[in-house]
Amino acid sequence: MKNIFRGYQGKILFLAVLGGIYFLVPWVKIHVNQAFFILSNVDVEMVRGYILSFGIWAPVVSFVLMMFQSVAAPLPAFIITFANAGLFGWVYGAILSWSSAMAGAVLCFYIARYLGRDTVVKFTSVKALKSVDDFFEHYGKYAILIARLLPFVSFDIVSYAAGLTAMGFWPFFIATGVGQLPATIVYSYIGGMLTGSVRTMVFGLLMLFALSALLVLLKNVWKDKKLKEGNKFVEEI
């Protein structure tokens, strides 16, 4: 029985069950489509209103929404982080955003590991996954950090790519947790101050922060590459 669930037939059955739930349960289909529409608009106020409409279940809905955007890459996670900060305060919002993003990253990792590349491509795209593959092959640990720091780089695709490699779960989990923490704190703190009059200015500051972080990381990558080339040259001699 265990071999059946791990094999090709088990994967087909798993996907069939998910598809059946989506197409045969109207409530699920309506909310999935609604969540996708709201996140794809990249509108903080819209996301806030959607989460708030669930009343006392708002934190649970936010948690599920973050996991949903992880699977449906490349929907933006930072929009939910901003909304959480505005609804729950930046401290509790950061905790909620960090923990739900971790759950989403783990989900992507195991989807890729269990269902394989063909299924992952359906959730992402061939081009996006290939570009991450190439970068991840050489700079995996940096890819995780960069993806979480930059709002316009899909961290979720990196999580999928990690699941397709031989990387162990715990190295991935630890690197993910450490890598996403600074950005989650910064985005949550700023998200708590977002209003219509300062949104443009704040977004500019975020871009500046992200660019600075990227330059520092790329500098480290370049140093590592030069060090590897130097070691290879010594070995050849």
PDB file of C-alpha atoms in Angstrom:
ATOM      1  CA  MET A   1       0.000   0.000   0.000  1.00  0.00           C
ATOM      2  CA  LYS A   2       2.831   2.397   0.844  1.00  0.00           C
ATOM      3  CA  ASN A   3       4.481   1.727  -2.537  1.00  0.00           C
ATOM      4  CA  ILE A   4       1.199   2.471  -4.340  1.00  0.00           C
ATOM      5  CA  PHE A   5       0.904   5.914  -2.750  1.00  0.00           C
ATOM      6  CA  ARG A   6       4.528   6.670  -3.526  1.00  0.00           C
ATOM      7  CA  GLY A   7       4.263   5.499  -7.110  1.00  0.00           C
ATOM      8  CA  TYR A   8       2.762   7.004 -10.232  1.00  0.00           C
ATOM      9  CA  GLN A   9      -0.745   5.713  -9.468  1.00  0.00           C
ATOM     10  CA  GLY A  10      -0.707   7.364  -6.052  1.00  0.00           C
ATOM     11  CA  LYS A  11       0.263  10.702  -7.562  1.00  0.00           C
ATOM     12  CA  ILE A  12      -2.521  10.490 -10.132  1.00  0.00           C
ATOM     13  CA  LEU A  13      -4.999   9.633  -7.384  1.00  0.00           C
ATOM     14  CA  PHE A  14      -3.818  12.553  -5.264  1.00  0.00           C
ATOM     15  CA  LEU A  15      -4.225  15.029  -8.125  1.00  0.00           C
ATOM     16  CA  ALA A  16      -7.606  13.546  -9.048  1.00  0.00           C
ATOM     17  CA  VAL A  17      -8.883  14.034  -5.489  1.00  0.00           C
ATOM     18  CA  LEU A  18      -7.729  17.660  -5.455  1.00  0.00           C
ATOM     19  CA  GLY A  19      -9.287  18.300  -8.853  1.00  0.00           C
ATOM     20  CA  GLY A  20     -12.515  16.645  -7.774  1.00  0.00           C
ATOM     21  CA  ILE A  21     -12.742  18.806  -4.649  1.00  0.00           C
ATOM     22  CA  TYR A  22     -12.189  21.961  -6.700  1.00  0.00           C
ATOM     23  CA  PHE A  23     -14.676  21.175  -9.472  1.00  0.00           C
ATOM     24  CA  LEU A  24     -17.342  19.328  -7.477  1.00  0.00           C
ATOM     25  CA  VAL A  25     -17.507  21.459  -4.316  1.00  0.00           C
ATOM     26  CA  PRO A  26     -18.879  24.896  -5.298  1.00  0.00           C
ATOM     27  CA  TRP A  27     -17.808  26.576  -2.024  1.00  0.00           C
ATOM     28  CA  VAL A  28     -14.191  25.566  -2.577  1.00  0.00           C
ATOM     29  CA  LYS A  29     -14.174  26.662  -6.211  1.00  0.00           C
ATOM     30  CA  ILE A  30     -15.721  30.053  -5.422  1.00  0.00           C
ATOM     31  CA  HIS A  31     -13.248  30.863  -2.646  1.00  0.00           C
ATOM     32  CA  VAL A  32     -10.201  29.634  -4.578  1.00  0.00           C
ATOM     33  CA  ASN A  33     -11.149  31.776  -7.587  1.00  0.00           C
ATOM     34  CA  GLN A  34     -11.898  34.741  -5.339  1.00  0.00           C
ATOM     35  CA  ALA A  35      -8.573  34.443  -3.516  1.00  0.00           C
ATOM     36  CA  PHE A  36      -6.695  34.207  -6.804  1.00  0.00           C
ATOM     37  CA  PHE A  37      -8.473  37.290  -8.162  1.00  0.00           C
ATOM     38  CA  ILE A  38      -7.809  39.364  -5.035  1.00  0.00           C
ATOM     39  CA  LEU A  39      -4.112  38.488  -4.817  1.00  0.00           C
ATOM     40  CA  SER A  40      -3.514  38.985  -8.534  1.00  0.00           C
ATOM     41  CA  ASN A  41      -4.750  42.601  -8.194  1.00  0.00           C
ATOM     42  CA  VAL A  42      -1.819  43.375  -5.844  1.00  0.00           C
ATOM     43  CA  ASP A  43      -4.020  45.672  -3.759  1.00  0.00           C
ATOM     44  CA  VAL A  44      -3.334  45.803  -0.012  1.00  0.00           C
ATOM     45  CA  GLU A  45      -6.719  47.320   0.846  1.00  0.00           C
ATOM     46  CA  MET A  46      -8.553  44.625  -1.107  1.00  0.00           C
ATOM     47  CA  VAL A  47      -6.651  41.872   0.710  1.00  0.00           C
ATOM     48  CA  ARG A  48      -7.297  43.536   4.074  1.00  0.00           C
ATOM     49  CA  GLY A  49     -11.016  43.752   3.373  1.00  0.00           C
ATOM     50  CA  TYR A  50     -11.154  40.127   2.246  1.00  0.00           C
ATOM     51  CA  ILE A  51      -9.396  38.830   5.363  1.00  0.00           C
ATOM     52  CA  LEU A  52     -11.377  41.091   7.690  1.00  0.00           C
ATOM     53  CA  SER A  53     -14.688  39.887   6.224  1.00  0.00           C
ATOM     54  CA  PHE A  54     -14.183  36.524   7.962  1.00  0.00           C
ATOM     55  CA  GLY A  55     -14.407  38.063  11.439  1.00  0.00           C
ATOM     56  CA  ILE A  56     -12.826  35.965  14.192  1.00  0.00           C
ATOM     57  CA  TRP A  57     -11.553  33.551  11.550  1.00  0.00           C
ATOM     58  CA  ALA A  58      -9.439  36.295   9.945  1.00  0.00           C
ATOM     59  CA  PRO A  59      -6.054  34.989  11.234  1.00  0.00           C
ATOM     60  CA  VAL A  60      -6.881  31.464  10.030  1.00  0.00           C
ATOM     61  CA  VAL A  61      -7.968  32.776   6.630  1.00  0.00           C
ATOM     62  CA  SER A  62      -4.766  34.838   6.372  1.00  0.00           C
ATOM     63  CA  PHE A  63      -2.712  31.729   7.179  1.00  0.00           C
ATOM     64  CA  VAL A  64      -4.516  29.687   4.515  1.00  0.00           C
ATOM     65  CA  LEU A  65      -4.261  32.559   2.032  1.00  0.00           C
ATOM     66  CA  MET A  66      -0.478  32.692   2.454  1.00  0.00           C
ATOM     67  CA  MET A  67      -0.232  28.956   1.855  1.00  0.00           C
ATOM     68  CA  PHE A  68      -2.479  29.292  -1.196  1.00  0.00           C
ATOM     69  CA  GLN A  69      -0.295  31.975  -2.751  1.00  0.00           C
ATOM     70  CA  SER A  70       2.725  29.763  -2.117  1.00  0.00           C
ATOM     71  CA  VAL A  71       1.257  26.948  -4.186  1.00  0.00           C
ATOM     72  CA  ALA A  72      -0.160  29.243  -6.866  1.00  0.00           C
ATOM     73  CA  ALA A  73       3.189  30.873  -7.643  1.00  0.00           C
ATOM     74  CA  PRO A  74       3.981  33.595  -8.481  1.00  0.00           C
ATOM     75  CA  LEU A  75       1.213  35.402  -6.590  1.00  0.00           C
ATOM     76  CA  PRO A  76       2.774  38.069  -4.294  1.00  0.00           C
ATOM     77  CA  ALA A  77       3.271  37.188  -0.623  1.00  0.00           C
ATOM     78  CA  PHE A  78       4.287  40.675   0.517  1.00  0.00           C
ATOM     79  CA  ILE A  79       0.737  41.950  -0.104  1.00  0.00           C
ATOM     80  CA  ILE A  80      -0.544  39.548   2.565  1.00  0.00           C
ATOM     81  CA  THR A  81       2.290  40.588   4.893  1.00  0.00           C
ATOM     82  CA  PHE A  82       1.290  44.243   4.533  1.00  0.00           C
ATOM     83  CA  ALA A  83      -2.373  43.366   5.139  1.00  0.00           C
ATOM     84  CA  ASN A  84      -1.545  41.300   8.244  1.00  0.00           C
ATOM     85  CA  ALA A  85       0.421  44.187   9.728  1.00  0.00           C
ATOM     86  CA  GLY A  86      -2.471  46.576   9.158  1.00  0.00           C
ATOM     87  CA  LEU A  87      -5.028  44.200  10.672  1.00  0.00           C
ATOM     88  CA  PHE A  88      -3.158  42.620  13.588  1.00  0.00           C
ATOM     89  CA  GLY A  89      -0.348  45.072  14.321  1.00  0.00           C
ATOM     90  CA  TRP A  90       3.160  44.723  12.989  1.00  0.00           C
ATOM     91  CA  VAL A  91       4.405  42.333  15.716  1.00  0.00           C
ATOM     92  CA  TYR A  92       1.527  39.829  15.587  1.00  0.00           C
ATOM     93  CA  GLY A  93       1.266  40.400  11.844  1.00  0.00           C
ATOM     94  CA  ALA A  94       4.934  39.512  11.409  1.00  0.00           C
ATOM     95  CA  ILE A  95       4.529  36.329  13.469  1.00  0.00           C
ATOM     96  CA  LEU A  96       1.485  35.309  11.429  1.00  0.00           C
ATOM     97  CA  SER A  97       3.161  36.133   8.107  1.00  0.00           C
ATOM     98  CA  TRP A  98       6.424  34.373   8.999  1.00  0.00           C
ATOM     99  CA  SER A  99       4.786  31.180  10.269  1.00  0.00           C
ATOM    100  CA  SER A 100       2.312  30.936   7.379  1.00  0.00           C
ATOM    101  CA  ALA A 101       5.051  31.627   4.825  1.00  0.00           C
ATOM    102  CA  MET A 102       7.122  28.848   6.415  1.00  0.00           C
ATOM    103  CA  ALA A 103       4.151  26.481   6.117  1.00  0.00           C
ATOM    104  CA  GLY A 104       3.733  27.494   2.475  1.00  0.00           C
ATOM    105  CA  ALA A 105       7.418  26.953   1.745  1.00  0.00           C
ATOM    106  CA  VAL A 106       7.292  23.472   3.292  1.00  0.00           C
ATOM    107  CA  LEU A 107       4.173  22.666   1.268  1.00  0.00           C
ATOM    108  CA  CYS A 108       5.862  23.711  -1.988  1.00  0.00           C
ATOM    109  CA  PHE A 109       8.979  21.732  -1.079  1.00  0.00           C
ATOM    110  CA  TYR A 110       7.041  18.514  -0.504  1.00  0.00           C
ATOM    111  CA  ILE A 111       4.742  19.003  -3.500  1.00  0.00           C
ATOM    112  CA  ALA A 112       7.834  19.133  -5.677  1.00  0.00           C
ATOM    113  CA  ARG A 113       9.481  16.206  -3.895  1.00  0.00           C
ATOM    114  CA  TYR A 114       6.404  13.965  -4.032  1.00  0.00           C
ATOM    115  CA  LEU A 115       4.744  14.902  -7.319  1.00  0.00           C
ATOM    116  CA  GLY A 116       7.844  15.742  -9.350  1.00  0.00           C
ATOM    117  CA  ARG A 117       8.826  18.286 -11.949  1.00  0.00           C
ATOM    118  CA  ASP A 118       5.925  17.795 -14.368  1.00  0.00           C
ATOM    119  CA  THR A 119       3.410  18.791 -11.694  1.00  0.00           C
ATOM    120  CA  VAL A 120       5.514  21.721 -10.488  1.00  0.00           C
ATOM    121  CA  VAL A 121       5.638  23.117 -14.025  1.00  0.00           C
ATOM    122  CA  LYS A 122       1.820  23.248 -14.017  1.00  0.00           C
ATOM    123  CA  PHE A 123       1.898  25.419 -10.884  1.00  0.00           C
ATOM    124  CA  THR A 124       4.658  27.682 -12.214  1.00  0.00           C
ATOM    125  CA  SER A 125       6.053  27.683 -15.769  1.00  0.00           C
ATOM    126  CA  VAL A 126       8.867  25.967 -17.641  1.00  0.00           C
ATOM    127  CA  LYS A 127      10.775  29.210 -18.153  1.00  0.00           C
ATOM    128  CA  ALA A 128      10.492  30.395 -14.546  1.00  0.00           C
ATOM    129  CA  LEU A 129      11.512  27.038 -13.115  1.00  0.00           C
ATOM    130  CA  LYS A 130      14.440  26.693 -15.512  1.00  0.00           C
ATOM    131  CA  SER A 131      15.812  30.115 -14.594  1.00  0.00           C
ATOM    132  CA  VAL A 132      15.628  29.251 -10.890  1.00  0.00           C
ATOM    133  CA  ASP A 133      17.172  25.830 -11.539  1.00  0.00           C
ATOM    134  CA  ASP A 134      20.222  27.397 -13.179  1.00  0.00           C
ATOM    135  CA  PHE A 135      20.744  29.835 -10.344  1.00  0.00           C
ATOM    136  CA  PHE A 136      19.955  27.321  -7.628  1.00  0.00           C
ATOM    137  CA  GLU A 137      22.477  24.831  -8.988  1.00  0.00           C
ATOM    138  CA  HIS A 138      25.344  27.190  -8.197  1.00  0.00           C
ATOM    139  CA  TYR A 139      24.037  29.482  -5.467  1.00  0.00           C
ATOM    140  CA  GLY A 140      21.244  27.634  -3.693  1.00  0.00           C
ATOM    141  CA  LYS A 141      21.658  29.201  -0.271  1.00  0.00           C
ATOM    142  CA  TYR A 142      21.894  32.678  -1.754  1.00  0.00           C
ATOM    143  CA  ALA A 143      18.866  32.062  -3.955  1.00  0.00           C
ATOM    144  CA  ILE A 144      16.732  31.438  -0.869  1.00  0.00           C
ATOM    145  CA  LEU A 145      17.904  34.654   0.789  1.00  0.00           C
ATOM    146  CA  ILE A 146      17.543  36.791  -2.323  1.00  0.00           C
ATOM    147  CA  ALA A 147      14.092  35.445  -3.148  1.00  0.00           C
ATOM    148  CA  ARG A 148      12.741  36.287   0.290  1.00  0.00           C
ATOM    149  CA  LEU A 149      14.303  39.749   0.436  1.00  0.00           C
ATOM    150  CA  LEU A 150      13.051  40.853  -2.968  1.00  0.00           C
ATOM    151  CA  PRO A 151       9.285  41.311  -3.369  1.00  0.00           C
ATOM    152  CA  PHE A 152       9.463  40.851  -7.145  1.00  0.00           C
ATOM    153  CA  VAL A 153      11.279  37.492  -7.043  1.00  0.00           C
ATOM    154  CA  SER A 154       9.084  34.446  -6.453  1.00  0.00           C
ATOM    155  CA  PHE A 155      10.309  32.756  -3.308  1.00  0.00           C
ATOM    156  CA  ASP A 156       7.744  30.031  -3.899  1.00  0.00           C
ATOM    157  CA  ILE A 157       9.367  28.921  -7.151  1.00  0.00           C
ATOM    158  CA  VAL A 158      12.654  28.658  -5.258  1.00  0.00           C
ATOM    159  CA  SER A 159      10.881  26.431  -2.718  1.00  0.00           C
ATOM    160  CA  TYR A 160       9.631  24.228  -5.543  1.00  0.00           C
ATOM    161  CA  ALA A 161      13.111  24.120  -7.086  1.00  0.00           C
ATOM    162  CA  ALA A 162      14.638  23.107  -3.742  1.00  0.00           C
ATOM    163  CA  GLY A 163      12.221  20.189  -3.527  1.00  0.00           C
ATOM    164  CA  LEU A 164      13.405  18.959  -6.913  1.00  0.00           C
ATOM    165  CA  THR A 165      17.021  18.822  -5.766  1.00  0.00           C
ATOM    166  CA  ALA A 166      18.805  16.487  -3.369  1.00  0.00           C
ATOM    167  CA  MET A 167      18.762  19.161  -0.652  1.00  0.00           C
ATOM    168  CA  GLY A 168      17.614  17.805   2.702  1.00  0.00           C
ATOM    169  CA  PHE A 169      14.510  19.170   4.377  1.00  0.00           C
ATOM    170  CA  TRP A 170      16.160  20.616   7.469  1.00  0.00           C
ATOM    171  CA  PRO A 171      18.852  22.622   5.635  1.00  0.00           C
ATOM    172  CA  PHE A 172      16.078  24.024   3.433  1.00  0.00           C
ATOM    173  CA  PHE A 173      13.819  24.728   6.416  1.00  0.00           C
ATOM    174  CA  ILE A 174      16.513  26.488   8.458  1.00  0.00           C
ATOM    175  CA  ALA A 175      17.777  28.562   5.523  1.00  0.00           C
ATOM    176  CA  THR A 176      14.201  29.506   4.675  1.00  0.00           C
ATOM    177  CA  GLY A 177      13.363  30.554   8.220  1.00  0.00           C
ATOM    178  CA  VAL A 178      16.504  32.630   8.674  1.00  0.00           C
ATOM    179  CA  GLY A 179      16.333  34.094   5.178  1.00  0.00           C
ATOM    180  CA  GLN A 180      12.747  35.270   5.375  1.00  0.00           C
ATOM    181  CA  LEU A 181      12.813  36.667   8.922  1.00  0.00           C
ATOM    182  CA  PRO A 182      14.491  40.070   8.287  1.00  0.00           C
ATOM    183  CA  ALA A 183      12.299  40.872   5.292  1.00  0.00           C
ATOM    184  CA  THR A 184       9.134  39.779   7.112  1.00  0.00           C
ATOM    185  CA  ILE A 185       9.938  42.083  10.032  1.00  0.00           C
ATOM    186  CA  VAL A 186      10.724  45.038   7.764  1.00  0.00           C
ATOM    187  CA  TYR A 187       7.680  44.551   5.532  1.00  0.00           C
ATOM    188  CA  SER A 188       5.421  44.077   8.560  1.00  0.00           C
ATOM    189  CA  TYR A 189       6.709  47.200  10.304  1.00  0.00           C
ATOM    190  CA  ILE A 190       6.271  49.315   7.184  1.00  0.00           C
ATOM    191  CA  GLY A 191       2.979  47.625   6.337  1.00  0.00           C
ATOM    192  CA  GLY A 192       1.556  48.785   9.650  1.00  0.00           C
ATOM    193  CA  MET A 193       2.138  52.395   8.570  1.00  0.00           C
ATOM    194  CA  LEU A 194       0.777  52.081   5.024  1.00  0.00           C
ATOM    195  CA  THR A 195      -1.815  54.647   4.050  1.00  0.00           C
ATOM    196  CA  GLY A 196      -2.871  55.946   0.673  1.00  0.00           C
ATOM    197  CA  SER A 197      -0.759  59.111   1.006  1.00  0.00           C
ATOM    198  CA  VAL A 198       2.523  57.379   1.777  1.00  0.00           C
ATOM    199  CA  ARG A 199       2.160  54.114  -0.126  1.00  0.00           C
ATOM    200  CA  THR A 200       4.186  55.258  -3.137  1.00  0.00           C
ATOM    201  CA  MET A 201       6.993  56.591  -0.960  1.00  0.00           C
ATOM    202  CA  VAL A 202       7.093  53.419   1.136  1.00  0.00           C
ATOM    203  CA  PHE A 203       7.177  51.203  -1.930  1.00  0.00           C
ATOM    204  CA  GLY A 204      10.143  53.224  -3.191  1.00  0.00           C
ATOM    205  CA  LEU A 205      11.934  52.728   0.129  1.00  0.00           C
ATOM    206  CA  LEU A 206      11.218  48.999  -0.045  1.00  0.00           C
ATOM    207  CA  MET A 207      12.711  48.830  -3.512  1.00  0.00           C
ATOM    208  CA  LEU A 208      15.786  50.682  -2.267  1.00  0.00           C
ATOM    209  CA  PHE A 209      16.120  48.292   0.656  1.00  0.00           C
ATOM    210  CA  ALA A 210      15.714  45.280  -1.595  1.00  0.00           C
ATOM    211  CA  LEU A 211      18.262  46.588  -4.081  1.00  0.00           C
ATOM    212  CA  SER A 212      20.787  47.209  -1.302  1.00  0.00           C
ATOM    213  CA  ALA A 213      20.287  43.684   0.026  1.00  0.00           C
ATOM    214  CA  LEU A 214      20.637  42.260  -3.456  1.00  0.00           C
ATOM    215  CA  LEU A 215      23.925  44.092  -4.045  1.00  0.00           C
ATOM    216  CA  VAL A 216      25.368  42.757  -0.780  1.00  0.00           C
ATOM    217  CA  LEU A 217      24.319  39.191  -1.595  1.00  0.00           C
ATOM    218  CA  LEU A 218      25.604  39.372  -5.160  1.00  0.00           C
ATOM    219  CA  LYS A 219      28.918  40.642  -3.836  1.00  0.00           C
ATOM    220  CA  ASN A 220      29.165  37.570  -1.607  1.00  0.00           C
ATOM    221  CA  VAL A 221      28.206  35.326  -4.509  1.00  0.00           C
ATOM    222  CA  TRP A 222      30.913  36.893  -6.675  1.00  0.00           C
ATOM    223  CA  LYS A 223      33.502  36.371  -3.929  1.00  0.00           C
ATOM    224  CA  ASP A 224      32.525  32.702  -3.563  1.00  0.00           C
ATOM    225  CA  LYS A 225      32.705  32.208  -7.318  1.00  0.00           C
ATOM    226  CA  LYS A 226      36.174  33.722  -7.501  1.00  0.00           C
ATOM    227  CA  LEU A 227      37.286  31.589  -4.571  1.00  0.00           C
ATOM    228  CA  LYS A 228      35.998  28.427  -6.282  1.00  0.00           C
ATOM    229  CA  GLU A 229      37.723  29.383  -9.536  1.00  0.00           C
ATOM    230  CA  GLY A 230      40.965  29.972  -7.625  1.00  0.00           C
ATOM    231  CA  ASN A 231      40.728  26.588  -5.893  1.00  0.00           C
ATOM    232  CA  LYS A 232      39.987  24.865  -9.211  1.00  0.00           C
ATOM    233  CA  PHE A 233      43.022  26.541 -10.780  1.00  0.00           C
ATOM    234  CA  VAL A 234      45.231  25.368  -7.910  1.00  0.00           C
ATOM    235  CA  GLU A 235      43.902  21.792  -8.266  1.00  0.00           C
ATOM    236  CA  GLU A 236      44.647  21.796 -12.002  1.00  0.00           C
ATOM    237  CA  ILE A 237      48.203  22.897 -11.344  1.00  0.00           C
TER     238      ILE A 237
END
